[in-house]
XYZ file of C-alpha atoms in Angstrom:
453
model
C 0.000 0.000 0.000
C 1.003 3.549 -0.418
C 1.581 5.770 2.569
C -1.954 7.056 2.177
C -3.418 3.703 2.955
C -0.926 2.902 5.780
C 2.656 3.598 3.779
C 15.202 0.509 1.362
C 15.714 -0.324 -2.022
C 14.240 -3.472 -3.585
C 16.703 -6.010 -2.287
C 17.446 -9.513 -3.523
C 15.422 -12.258 -1.866
C 18.373 -13.729 0.003
C 19.371 -10.355 1.412
C 15.813 -9.568 2.382
C 15.599 -12.788 4.354
C 18.630 -11.754 6.391
C 17.033 -8.359 7.038
C 13.863 -9.976 8.329
C 11.503 -8.849 5.567
C 8.447 -10.971 4.865
C 9.133 -13.781 2.387
C 7.409 -17.012 1.520
C 10.369 -19.132 2.545
C 9.188 -21.628 -0.061
C 11.857 -24.161 -0.921
C 12.134 -27.798 -1.872
C 9.691 -30.013 -3.740
C 6.459 -28.080 -3.359
C 4.494 -30.489 -5.507
C 5.393 -33.318 -3.139
C 3.819 -31.376 -0.287
C 0.533 -31.123 -2.147
C -0.759 -34.634 -1.734
C 0.045 -34.598 1.953
C -1.203 -31.197 3.060
C -3.504 -29.406 0.636
C -6.850 -29.684 -1.088
C -5.954 -28.597 -4.612
C -9.404 -28.661 -6.166
C -9.515 -24.855 -6.379
C -6.124 -24.638 -8.108
C -6.247 -27.157 -10.945
C -6.816 -24.503 -13.630
C -3.445 -22.891 -12.872
C -1.500 -26.001 -13.899
C 1.435 -27.722 -12.248
C 5.080 -26.801 -12.701
C 8.149 -28.968 -12.325
C 11.313 -27.801 -10.608
C 9.705 -25.143 -8.375
C 10.106 -22.159 -10.734
C 10.348 -18.900 -8.806
C 8.182 -15.827 -9.241
C 9.294 -12.720 -7.369
C 6.881 -10.043 -6.204
C 7.723 -6.608 -4.824
C 5.600 -3.967 -3.137
C 5.177 -1.643 -0.188
C 3.243 -4.097 2.019
C 5.187 -4.990 5.156
C 5.032 -6.498 8.640
C 1.898 -8.398 9.669
C 0.148 -7.468 6.471
C 2.992 -8.958 4.443
C 2.843 -12.138 6.493
C -0.845 -12.506 5.670
C -0.183 -11.770 2.017
C 2.353 -14.571 1.899
C -0.048 -16.918 3.653
C -2.726 -16.114 1.065
C -0.843 -17.980 -1.664
C 0.529 -20.885 0.423
C -1.952 -23.418 -0.992
C -1.473 -22.048 -4.508
C 2.262 -22.643 -4.164
C 1.827 -26.163 -2.895
C -0.647 -27.092 -5.629
C 1.112 -25.507 -8.601
C 4.746 -26.042 -7.630
C 5.531 -22.341 -8.128
C 7.736 -20.698 -5.477
C 6.290 -17.214 -4.896
C 8.751 -14.945 -3.096
C 7.658 -11.538 -1.851
C 9.763 -8.600 -0.651
C 8.167 -5.560 0.965
C 10.078 -2.280 0.966
C 9.279 1.260 2.038
C 11.007 2.679 -1.021
C 9.294 0.564 -3.655
C 7.509 3.625 -5.069
C 10.705 5.653 -5.289
C 12.887 2.897 -6.750
C 10.759 0.649 -8.949
C 11.085 2.713 -12.145
C 14.879 2.819 -11.758
C 14.990 -0.925 -11.189
C 12.732 -1.589 -14.171
C 14.908 0.545 -16.421
C 17.965 -1.405 -15.268
C 16.283 -4.773 -15.757
C 16.283 -5.510 -12.020
C 12.599 -5.213 -11.202
C 10.771 -8.133 -9.604
C 8.683 -10.289 -11.906
C 5.498 -8.746 -10.513
C 4.871 -5.456 -8.763
C 2.050 -4.671 -6.357
C 1.644 -1.048 -7.409
C 0.125 1.120 -4.656
C -1.394 3.910 -6.712
C -2.656 4.622 -10.240
C -0.269 7.547 -10.648
C 2.731 5.242 -10.302
C 1.045 2.628 -12.508
C 0.590 5.187 -15.284
C 4.238 6.217 -15.008
C 5.401 2.598 -15.348
C 2.979 1.794 -18.159
C 3.755 4.924 -20.158
C 7.484 4.178 -19.869
C 6.927 0.735 -21.403
C 8.060 -1.198 -18.322
C 4.885 -3.266 -17.828
C 3.709 -6.247 -19.827
C 0.128 -6.340 -21.076
C -2.060 -8.444 -18.807
C -2.576 -12.044 -19.943
C -5.993 -12.916 -21.368
C -6.870 -14.988 -18.282
C -6.247 -11.997 -16.034
C -8.346 -9.688 -18.164
C -11.157 -12.263 -18.163
C -11.046 -12.382 -14.354
C -11.198 -8.605 -14.080
C -14.080 -8.399 -16.547
C -15.969 -10.927 -14.409
C -15.127 -9.784 -10.908
C -14.575 -6.013 -11.025
C -16.421 -2.939 -12.184
C -15.368 -1.039 -15.277
C -14.029 1.770 -13.057
C -11.642 -0.599 -11.317
C -10.477 -2.071 -14.620
C -9.890 1.461 -15.838
C -7.393 2.143 -13.054
C -5.192 -0.627 -14.523
C -5.603 0.511 -18.124
C -3.030 2.838 -19.680
C -3.721 5.933 -21.743
C -3.272 3.910 -24.950
C -6.151 1.623 -23.949
C -3.973 -1.366 -23.057
C -4.966 -3.250 -19.923
C -1.907 -4.019 -17.802
C -2.787 -4.431 -14.138
C -5.554 -6.098 -12.152
C -6.867 -4.638 -8.898
C -5.936 -6.394 -5.664
C -7.029 -5.087 -2.263
C -9.074 -2.001 -1.475
C -10.038 0.394 1.271
C -13.014 2.670 1.785
C -12.166 6.173 2.912
C -14.331 8.790 4.541
C -15.340 6.944 7.694
C -16.093 8.987 10.818
C -15.181 7.034 13.953
C -17.081 7.536 17.197
C -17.924 5.942 20.564
C -21.314 4.165 20.442
C -21.636 4.461 24.229
C -21.027 8.221 24.147
C -23.564 8.683 21.350
C -26.165 6.695 23.263
C -25.515 8.582 26.488
C -25.800 11.978 24.789
C -28.618 11.013 22.463
C -26.645 11.851 19.333
C -27.893 10.598 15.955
C -25.798 9.546 12.985
C -25.951 12.500 10.546
C -27.504 11.973 7.130
C -26.110 15.103 5.438
C -23.075 17.330 5.712
C -25.226 20.048 7.270
C -26.424 17.593 9.918
C -22.815 16.640 10.616
C -21.963 20.291 11.245
C -25.010 20.583 13.514
C -23.807 17.522 15.424
C -20.328 19.012 15.662
C -21.723 22.224 17.144
C -23.899 20.270 19.569
C -20.954 18.208 20.833
C -18.981 21.404 21.392
C -21.913 22.986 23.236
C -22.090 19.924 25.472
C -18.523 20.527 26.592
C -16.555 18.055 24.489
C -14.157 19.084 21.732
C -15.781 17.361 18.750
C -12.849 16.305 16.576
C -9.367 14.943 16.991
C -7.106 14.873 13.934
C -3.549 14.287 12.821
C -1.810 14.491 9.458
C 1.696 13.544 10.620
C 3.313 10.801 8.529
C 7.051 11.448 8.220
C 7.965 12.566 4.709
C 4.309 12.059 3.727
C 2.900 14.444 6.343
C -0.289 16.009 5.059
C -1.937 13.104 3.263
C -4.810 12.577 5.761
C -5.847 16.158 5.066
C -6.027 15.459 1.347
C -8.502 12.670 2.125
C -10.775 15.200 3.812
C -10.705 17.504 0.783
C -11.282 14.656 -1.673
C -14.299 13.440 0.303
C -15.841 16.898 0.200
C -15.142 17.503 -3.488
C -16.864 14.221 -4.367
C -19.889 14.884 -2.153
C -20.380 18.588 -2.805
C -19.369 18.901 -6.462
C -20.135 15.382 -7.697
C -18.262 12.667 -9.528
C -17.989 14.523 -12.845
C -16.255 17.510 -11.264
C -14.077 15.159 -9.182
C -12.940 13.385 -12.354
C -12.152 16.669 -14.075
C -10.215 17.842 -11.023
C -7.930 14.811 -10.772
C -7.238 14.860 -14.530
C -6.735 18.640 -14.590
C -9.624 19.323 -16.939
C -10.435 21.964 -14.362
C -7.630 23.696 -12.447
C -6.768 22.822 -8.885
C -7.923 26.302 -7.845
C -11.381 25.882 -9.371
C -14.157 27.378 -7.179
C -15.487 23.893 -6.401
C -12.150 22.943 -4.842
C -12.030 26.192 -2.882
C -15.485 25.409 -1.513
C -14.372 21.929 -0.417
C -11.263 23.298 1.328
C -13.298 25.927 3.132
C -15.898 23.386 4.242
C -13.175 21.167 5.676
C -11.668 24.265 7.257
C -14.949 24.901 9.075
C -13.914 21.885 11.148
C -10.140 21.519 11.036
C -9.298 25.222 11.310
C -11.851 25.999 14.023
C -10.026 25.945 17.401
C -13.312 25.175 19.167
C -13.772 21.999 17.136
C -10.233 20.532 17.277
C -7.834 19.035 18.483
C -9.060 17.350 21.640
C -6.356 16.154 23.981
C -3.661 16.829 21.414
C -3.272 20.604 21.238
C -4.510 23.455 19.065
C -5.128 23.578 15.312
C -1.394 23.540 14.558
C -1.011 20.299 16.537
C -2.862 18.502 13.734
C 0.341 18.798 11.688
C 2.605 17.159 14.278
C 0.144 14.510 15.507
C 0.846 11.146 13.877
C -2.153 9.932 11.915
C -2.017 6.533 13.628
C -2.371 8.117 17.071
C -4.806 10.865 16.200
C -8.059 8.997 16.778
C -7.222 7.367 20.084
C -8.735 10.166 22.270
C -12.158 8.945 21.061
C -11.716 5.921 23.327
C -11.494 7.943 26.549
C -14.072 10.540 25.539
C -11.593 13.380 25.116
C -12.942 13.861 21.615
C -16.015 12.497 19.901
C -15.179 12.112 16.203
C -12.248 11.117 13.995
C -12.075 10.974 10.169
C -10.071 8.087 8.717
C -10.367 5.136 6.322
C -11.576 1.590 6.958
C -8.020 0.373 7.550
C -7.919 2.454 10.745
C -9.868 -0.234 12.566
C -6.533 -1.949 13.201
C -5.181 1.141 15.009
C -7.673 1.203 17.874
C -5.870 0.289 21.095
C -6.998 0.688 24.682
C -4.755 2.372 27.239
C -3.467 -1.040 28.371
C -2.424 -1.916 24.822
C -5.243 -4.349 24.121
C -7.284 -4.083 20.951
C -10.391 -1.969 21.267
C -13.659 -3.580 20.178
C -14.829 -2.263 16.808
C -18.582 -2.903 16.635
C -21.930 -1.071 16.735
C -22.027 -1.782 20.493
C -18.267 -1.833 21.012
C -15.631 0.632 22.157
C -15.618 2.367 18.786
C -17.477 2.225 15.501
C -17.840 4.390 12.397
C -20.303 5.873 9.942
C -19.539 7.108 6.465
C -19.189 10.820 5.925
C -22.728 11.581 4.743
C -23.749 12.960 1.341
C -24.184 16.686 0.855
C -27.960 16.304 1.195
C -30.069 13.754 3.064
C -31.112 10.983 0.727
C -28.367 11.775 -1.751
C -26.447 9.040 -3.538
C -23.759 7.185 -1.638
C -20.397 8.487 -2.838
C -17.130 7.215 -1.419
C -13.445 7.612 -2.041
C -11.054 4.743 -1.569
C -7.742 3.220 -2.442
C -6.176 -0.030 -3.482
C -3.322 -1.723 -5.282
C -2.778 -2.827 -8.862
C -0.802 -5.926 -9.847
C 1.344 -5.648 -12.963
C 4.167 -7.737 -14.452
C 7.624 -6.668 -15.592
C 8.413 -10.076 -17.094
C 6.506 -12.803 -18.936
C 6.395 -16.567 -18.345
C 3.818 -19.287 -17.820
C 4.399 -19.282 -14.072
C 4.022 -15.487 -13.915
C 0.725 -15.773 -15.790
C -0.443 -18.394 -13.293
C 0.385 -16.148 -10.333
C -1.271 -13.109 -11.925
C -4.369 -15.166 -12.701
C -4.626 -16.378 -9.116
C -4.199 -12.900 -7.647
C -6.991 -11.570 -9.894
C -9.402 -14.365 -8.951
C -12.281 -14.531 -6.512
C -10.450 -17.476 -4.886
C -7.533 -15.265 -3.876
C -9.823 -12.474 -2.692
C -11.717 -14.791 -0.356
C -8.526 -16.470 0.876
C -6.833 -13.168 1.705
C -9.824 -11.436 3.278
C -10.452 -14.487 5.487
C -6.981 -13.916 6.957
C -8.268 -10.592 8.392
C -7.464 -6.914 8.132
C -8.218 -6.084 4.488
C -10.959 -6.137 1.875
C -11.209 -6.229 -1.899
C -13.564 -4.758 -4.471
C -13.710 -8.182 -6.160
C -17.442 -8.883 -6.536
C -16.819 -12.597 -5.996
C -15.763 -11.862 -2.428
C -18.182 -13.093 0.224
C -18.623 -10.188 2.701
C -19.000 -12.792 5.467
C -15.277 -13.502 5.134
C -14.430 -9.975 6.287
C -13.125 -9.853 9.836
C -15.254 -7.069 11.298
C -18.553 -5.281 10.905
C -16.776 -2.261 9.403
C -14.989 -4.359 6.814
C -18.162 -6.275 5.966
C -19.918 -2.939 5.472
C -17.030 -1.715 3.333
C -17.221 -4.775 1.073
C -20.963 -4.267 0.636
C -20.408 -0.603 -0.220
C -17.829 -1.510 -2.855
C -20.050 -4.232 -4.319
C -23.185 -2.074 -4.416
C -23.757 -1.039 -8.054
C -25.415 2.163 -6.810
C -22.308 3.317 -4.962
C -20.410 6.125 -6.652
C -16.786 5.111 -6.039
C -13.771 7.193 -6.907
C -10.116 6.346 -6.308
C -8.200 8.571 -3.937
C -7.643 11.798 -5.848
C -4.064 12.508 -4.908
C -3.108 8.955 -5.926
C -4.530 9.692 -9.388
C -2.746 13.019 -9.791
C 0.834 13.381 -11.051
C 3.379 12.791 -8.300
C 4.490 16.443 -8.372
C 1.009 17.312 -7.128
C -0.598 14.314 -5.468
C 2.326 13.251 -3.317
C 4.109 16.568 -3.100
C 2.450 19.979 -3.427
C -0.989 18.744 -2.265
C 0.487 17.207 0.899
C 2.634 20.284 1.504
C -0.332 22.536 0.791
C -2.336 20.867 3.562
C 0.490 21.614 5.991
C 0.735 25.281 5.002
C -3.061 25.586 5.102
C -3.228 24.174 8.627
C -0.342 26.481 9.538
C -2.497 29.491 8.698
C -2.273 30.112 4.957
C -5.609 31.002 3.377
C -7.301 28.604 0.994
C -6.860 30.647 -2.180
C -3.114 30.979 -1.674
C -2.797 27.232 -1.081
C -4.820 26.109 -4.106
C -3.081 28.660 -6.343
C 0.314 27.299 -5.252
C -0.745 23.717 -5.872
C -2.156 24.645 -9.279
C 1.160 26.247 -10.258
C 2.931 22.955 -9.491
C 0.877 20.911 -11.966
C 3.273 19.572 -14.643
C 2.996 21.359 -17.950
C 2.190 19.001 -20.813
């Protein structure tokens, strides 16, 4: 995943093992293990391979999430005889184009954002997706999702993998019940709720955009959510593709609406400081004051459910009657269409072989989606995914949102923009805006950074 969804050079597999990065550790006669340990009925279409051919995969996914990723293809390995070796690195995004140009890229890349995908595809580094992969995507994903893996020349290169739903507002169910608060059904109702919480003596929101070199990205999520809800999907699409300028009035309106919360010292930043403390507060820590009632609301994506920890270090209960739960940021008007932003990865190949095709086909299948989601912590927009396999109520709800044909879904805007904007001037603009710069100055500066064609 990119930094925006959670966020060393790509190192050889042997070196990565020494450094403790997540790998499959798959060696020996995998096919011989099959008869003893694995039901291979779901994997017969991928074929069997002699001699344990290796397929390498690189990406940004690390730690526990990488361990689960590796586990998700354990049966596939055993049944096909393919050794799938994964290396997760923080600098995948920064280094993969250099490695591809030098012929040192992994066989397959888990690409964390469409902007990077487009850069790799346009440079000619990626191989067109095999027919079996395209058939899977046509069956199991929406046209929008397929479009994120399709280059400007119309060639389909990369299948979607995992996904996240952004725009959740986290809260304490017990506090809402005690105070008699209702889940808002419009943005106006959410502002009314915010004012009511403040009047009742609690600072409504806690927030943090700190993320090392990527500081600022949680603030871009706020703006993207408001652009989509207030201005609609058509304007959102024109914004991220620069058919309208970054300083268009619709974007100014979204910034100012977010500023009604984040730049109001009476509405933030409970238990953490003043408005400026939003910049220095790490995004992973920012929501925790909800648990002790210091603040009432926190805006963050579905993946944040894994960040909720009680004071004693135990996991907080995420449920409608638990320690914490969430509702989606509502539409602009009550009864309006459900519009959500989100993120995800794309899987593309830098090399071609039969074993690479088999791995790509598996990763684009409903079988993989159900296997991985059952291991907890993530979801997919694959329509063959059974929501019951999701590990929490929030994730089940997120799967249903993604699978609902009436949902207006748009990929995270800054991930779609050129890197000079989406992962640079937009992030930096959020910081200067929270530091006191007015909206017009910020959007004008970001607009001036847009690469000239």
